[in-house]
Amino acid sequence: AMPIQDEVLPEAARLLDAADARIAPPEARKALASLRARGTLEAMGMKMSVEELYLGEERASIAIRMPKMGAMTMGIEPRFAWTTDPAMGILTVAGAEAAPMRRLMGFGRRAPWRELYARAKTIGAETISGKECWKIEVLGAEGAVEHLFLERESGLPLCVELALPDFREGSLAMRFYFEDWKPVAGILYPHRKRQVIGTYDLATRFESVEVGPTLEAAAVAPPGEVLD
């Protein structure tokens, strides 16, 4: 990453406020009390179905269903965040440890940046996937430092760099990419998402995105084995 020396870096808050306004005008944002997205993830020669559900600010779940292998899930509810994996088992975290997961789910429901981060600072520029981006250092209320990359041309988020709790212990650094933004009910939604962990690049293509569906809390709740 080469810092740009010949121009003053734009203020992060201004860039992020502009991105939020472009993604969801205030009147459209009111409809974001719930969201459902369905898509397909292709990896390891398998096609898997993906369903993302968001209900209010404190409940969300993502389920990736694999042929013959069950489902991987991750999500948040008011008390804790969870991840389940048929091969790795069950992981639950709460408090500060759950904060990065809550922010990731906040991205999924298009939460405004000021709701997710305590402060932000533009620290340079970087080219990602051939696109020039502003690199913004963002700080979670619990103290975790993460990075957002905003595409200079569109002003939209291209990528977030964060660390999520790992099954083995500690946390695992990863990037989530947001691509192919299209409007749904007046709100821009990325119809392609990629999760990159080391050499793994998992891409999901969303076939349907619904803003404001009727969702029951039970539909977004953790799987039964998490609560046992």
GROMACS .gro file of C-alpha atoms in nm, residues 8-194:
model
  187
    8VAL     CA    1  -0.452   1.565   0.153
    9LEU     CA    2  -0.639   1.259   0.273
   10PRO     CA    3  -1.014   1.323   0.289
   11GLU     CA    4  -1.180   1.314   0.630
   12ALA     CA    5  -1.306   0.966   0.714
   13ALA     CA    6  -1.634   1.082   0.870
   14ARG     CA    7  -1.723   1.273   0.553
   15LEU     CA    8  -1.648   0.972   0.330
   16LEU     CA    9  -1.842   0.732   0.552
   17ASP     CA   10  -2.142   0.965   0.595
   18ALA     CA   11  -2.158   1.002   0.215
   19ALA     CA   12  -2.144   0.622   0.171
   20ASP     CA   13  -2.427   0.574   0.422
   21ALA     CA   14  -2.643   0.837   0.249
   22ARG     CA   15  -2.584   0.669  -0.087
   23ILE     CA   16  -2.662   0.317   0.045
   24ALA     CA   17  -2.985   0.403   0.225
   25PRO     CA   18  -3.152   0.744   0.235
   26PRO     CA   19  -3.294   0.811   0.586
   27GLU     CA   20  -3.655   0.748   0.479
   28ALA     CA   21  -3.565   0.412   0.318
   29ARG     CA   22  -3.356   0.311   0.619
   30LYS     CA   23  -3.672   0.297   0.835
   31ALA     CA   24  -3.780  -0.014   0.641
   32LEU     CA   25  -3.464  -0.194   0.746
   33ALA     CA   26  -3.624  -0.337   1.061
   34SER     CA   27  -3.586  -0.674   0.887
   35LEU     CA   28  -3.399  -0.817   0.590
   36ARG     CA   29  -3.375  -1.158   0.420
   37ALA     CA   30  -3.118  -1.252   0.157
   38ARG     CA   31  -3.088  -1.589  -0.016
   39GLY     CA   32  -2.805  -1.704  -0.235
   40THR     CA   33  -2.557  -1.970  -0.341
   41LEU     CA   34  -2.201  -2.027  -0.222
   42GLU     CA   35  -1.970  -2.233  -0.440
   43ALA     CA   36  -1.661  -2.379  -0.273
   44MET     CA   37  -1.466  -2.705  -0.268
   45GLY     CA   38  -1.662  -2.828  -0.569
   46MET     CA   39  -1.992  -2.797  -0.381
   47LYS     CA   40  -2.291  -2.568  -0.420
   48MET     CA   41  -2.432  -2.456  -0.087
   49SER     CA   42  -2.743  -2.253  -0.012
   50VAL     CA   43  -2.703  -1.938   0.197
   51GLU     CA   44  -2.974  -1.758   0.393
   52GLU     CA   45  -2.909  -1.436   0.583
   53LEU     CA   46  -3.176  -1.305   0.823
   54TYR     CA   47  -3.170  -0.976   1.012
   55LEU     CA   48  -3.429  -0.869   1.267
   56GLY     CA   49  -3.385  -0.536   1.443
   57GLU     CA   50  -3.039  -0.440   1.567
   58GLU     CA   51  -2.970  -0.734   1.797
   59ARG     CA   52  -3.078  -1.046   1.608
   60ALA     CA   53  -2.926  -1.192   1.293
   61SER     CA   54  -2.833  -1.532   1.158
   62ILE     CA   55  -2.648  -1.667   0.855
   63ALA     CA   56  -2.696  -2.033   0.759
   64ILE     CA   57  -2.485  -2.210   0.495
   65ARG     CA   58  -2.641  -2.547   0.414
   66MET     CA   59  -2.409  -2.809   0.267
   67PRO     CA   60  -2.520  -3.120   0.076
   68LYS     CA   61  -2.520  -3.423   0.311
   69MET     CA   62  -2.320  -3.238   0.576
   70GLY     CA   63  -2.569  -3.022   0.763
   71ALA     CA   64  -2.537  -2.647   0.811
   72MET     CA   65  -2.278  -2.397   0.926
   73THR     CA   66  -2.440  -2.107   1.111
   74MET     CA   67  -2.333  -1.783   1.270
   75GLY     CA   68  -2.533  -1.508   1.431
   76ILE     CA   69  -2.609  -1.271   1.713
   77GLU     CA   70  -2.883  -1.239   1.972
   78PRO     CA   71  -2.910  -0.996   2.265
   79ARG     CA   72  -2.692  -1.201   2.506
   80PHE     CA   73  -2.423  -1.354   2.284
   81ALA     CA   74  -2.289  -1.435   1.936
   82TRP     CA   75  -2.246  -1.787   1.804
   83THR     CA   76  -2.088  -1.998   1.530
   84THR     CA   77  -2.163  -2.363   1.456
   85ASP     CA   78  -1.977  -2.594   1.220
   86PRO     CA   79  -2.045  -2.966   1.168
   87ALA     CA   80  -1.669  -3.033   1.174
   88MET     CA   81  -1.557  -2.788   1.445
   89GLY     CA   82  -1.849  -2.781   1.689
   90ILE     CA   83  -2.009  -2.483   1.863
   91LEU     CA   84  -1.854  -2.150   1.966
   92THR     CA   85  -2.030  -1.880   2.169
   93VAL     CA   86  -1.885  -1.544   2.273
   94ALA     CA   87  -2.026  -1.249   2.466
   95GLY     CA   88  -1.937  -0.891   2.559
   96ALA     CA   89  -1.628  -0.739   2.392
   97GLU     CA   90  -1.543  -1.072   2.225
   98ALA     CA   91  -1.877  -1.066   2.042
   99ALA     CA   92  -1.842  -0.703   1.925
  100PRO     CA   93  -1.673  -0.780   1.588
  101MET     CA   94  -1.948  -1.032   1.504
  102ARG     CA   95  -2.213  -0.773   1.595
  103ARG     CA   96  -2.046  -0.521   1.363
  104LEU     CA   97  -2.026  -0.774   1.080
  105MET     CA   98  -2.399  -0.838   1.117
  106GLY     CA   99  -2.448  -0.461   1.128
  107PHE     CA  100  -2.283  -0.441   0.785
  108GLY     CA  101  -2.524  -0.708   0.665
  109ARG     CA  102  -2.827  -0.500   0.761
  110ARG     CA  103  -2.663  -0.182   0.625
  111ALA     CA  104  -2.630  -0.013   0.966
  112PRO     CA  105  -2.485   0.341   0.957
  113TRP     CA  106  -2.113   0.350   1.041
  114ARG     CA  107  -2.169   0.574   1.346
  115GLU     CA  108  -2.375   0.295   1.501
  116LEU     CA  109  -2.091   0.046   1.455
  117TYR     CA  110  -1.776   0.245   1.531
  118ALA     CA  111  -1.657   0.495   1.791
  119ARG     CA  112  -1.427   0.679   1.551
  120ALA     CA  113  -1.265   0.666   1.208
  121LYS     CA  114  -0.951   0.803   1.042
  122THR     CA  115  -0.840   0.795   0.677
  123ILE     CA  116  -0.487   0.649   0.680
  124GLY     CA  117  -0.405   0.611   0.312
  125ALA     CA  118  -0.502   0.467  -0.024
  126GLU     CA  119  -0.479   0.116  -0.159
  127THR     CA  120  -0.569  -0.060  -0.483
  128ILE     CA  121  -0.788  -0.365  -0.423
  129SER     CA  122  -0.916  -0.589  -0.705
  130GLY     CA  123  -0.797  -0.321  -0.948
  131LYS     CA  124  -1.001  -0.049  -0.776
  132GLU     CA  125  -0.855   0.254  -0.603
  133CYS     CA  126  -0.978   0.275  -0.245
  134TRP     CA  127  -0.945   0.495   0.059
  135LYS     CA  128  -0.821   0.296   0.357
  136ILE     CA  129  -0.998   0.396   0.678
  137GLU     CA  130  -0.896   0.283   1.025
  138VAL     CA  131  -1.207   0.236   1.241
  139LEU     CA  132  -1.227   0.175   1.613
  140GLY     CA  133  -1.495  -0.034   1.784
  141ALA     CA  134  -1.633   0.088   2.116
  142GLU     CA  135  -1.458  -0.206   2.287
  143GLY     CA  136  -1.122  -0.103   2.137
  144ALA     CA  137  -1.074  -0.335   1.838
  145VAL     CA  138  -0.910  -0.171   1.535
  146GLU     CA  139  -1.056  -0.267   1.197
  147HIS     CA  140  -1.011  -0.134   0.843
  148LEU     CA  141  -1.269  -0.025   0.588
  149PHE     CA  142  -1.186   0.024   0.222
  150LEU     CA  143  -1.410   0.266   0.032
  151GLU     CA  144  -1.397   0.266  -0.346
  152ARG     CA  145  -1.288   0.613  -0.456
  153GLU     CA  146  -1.501   0.617  -0.771
  154SER     CA  147  -1.836   0.497  -0.628
  155GLY     CA  148  -1.779   0.596  -0.266
  156LEU     CA  149  -1.919   0.257  -0.159
  157PRO     CA  150  -1.754   0.009   0.080
  158LEU     CA  151  -1.555  -0.253  -0.109
  159CYS     CA  152  -1.411  -0.441   0.184
  160VAL     CA  153  -1.385  -0.464   0.564
  161GLU     CA  154  -1.088  -0.620   0.742
  162LEU     CA  155  -1.156  -0.761   1.087
  163ALA     CA  156  -1.085  -1.051   1.321
  164LEU     CA  157  -1.357  -1.295   1.430
  165PRO     CA  158  -1.338  -1.547   1.716
  166ASP     CA  159  -1.165  -1.871   1.615
  167PHE     CA  160  -1.275  -2.222   1.717
  168ARG     CA  161  -0.923  -2.311   1.825
  169GLU     CA  162  -0.877  -1.997   2.040
  170GLY     CA  163  -0.810  -1.629   1.994
  171SER     CA  164  -0.928  -1.473   1.669
  172LEU     CA  165  -0.882  -1.512   1.297
  173ALA     CA  166  -0.812  -1.218   1.062
  174MET     CA  167  -1.027  -1.204   0.750
  175ARG     CA  168  -1.168  -0.976   0.485
  176PHE     CA  169  -1.525  -0.947   0.364
  177TYR     CA  170  -1.578  -0.796   0.018
  178PHE     CA  171  -1.904  -0.632  -0.095
  179GLU     CA  172  -1.961  -0.630  -0.471
  180ASP     CA  173  -2.230  -0.585  -0.735
  181TRP     CA  174  -2.439  -0.330  -0.544
  182LYS     CA  175  -2.800  -0.306  -0.669
  183PRO     CA  176  -3.102  -0.121  -0.530
  184VAL     CA  177  -3.373  -0.313  -0.344
  185ALA     CA  178  -3.666  -0.106  -0.213
  186GLY     CA  179  -3.455   0.210  -0.241
  187ILE     CA  180  -3.158   0.060  -0.052
  188LEU     CA  181  -2.833  -0.051  -0.214
  189TYR     CA  182  -2.739  -0.410  -0.131
  190PRO     CA  183  -2.428  -0.604  -0.242
  191HIS     CA  184  -2.547  -0.903  -0.445
  192ARG     CA  185  -2.207  -1.067  -0.423
  193LYS     CA  186  -2.010  -1.111  -0.102
  194ARG     CA  187  -1.672  -1.271  -0.057
   0.00000   0.00000   0.00000
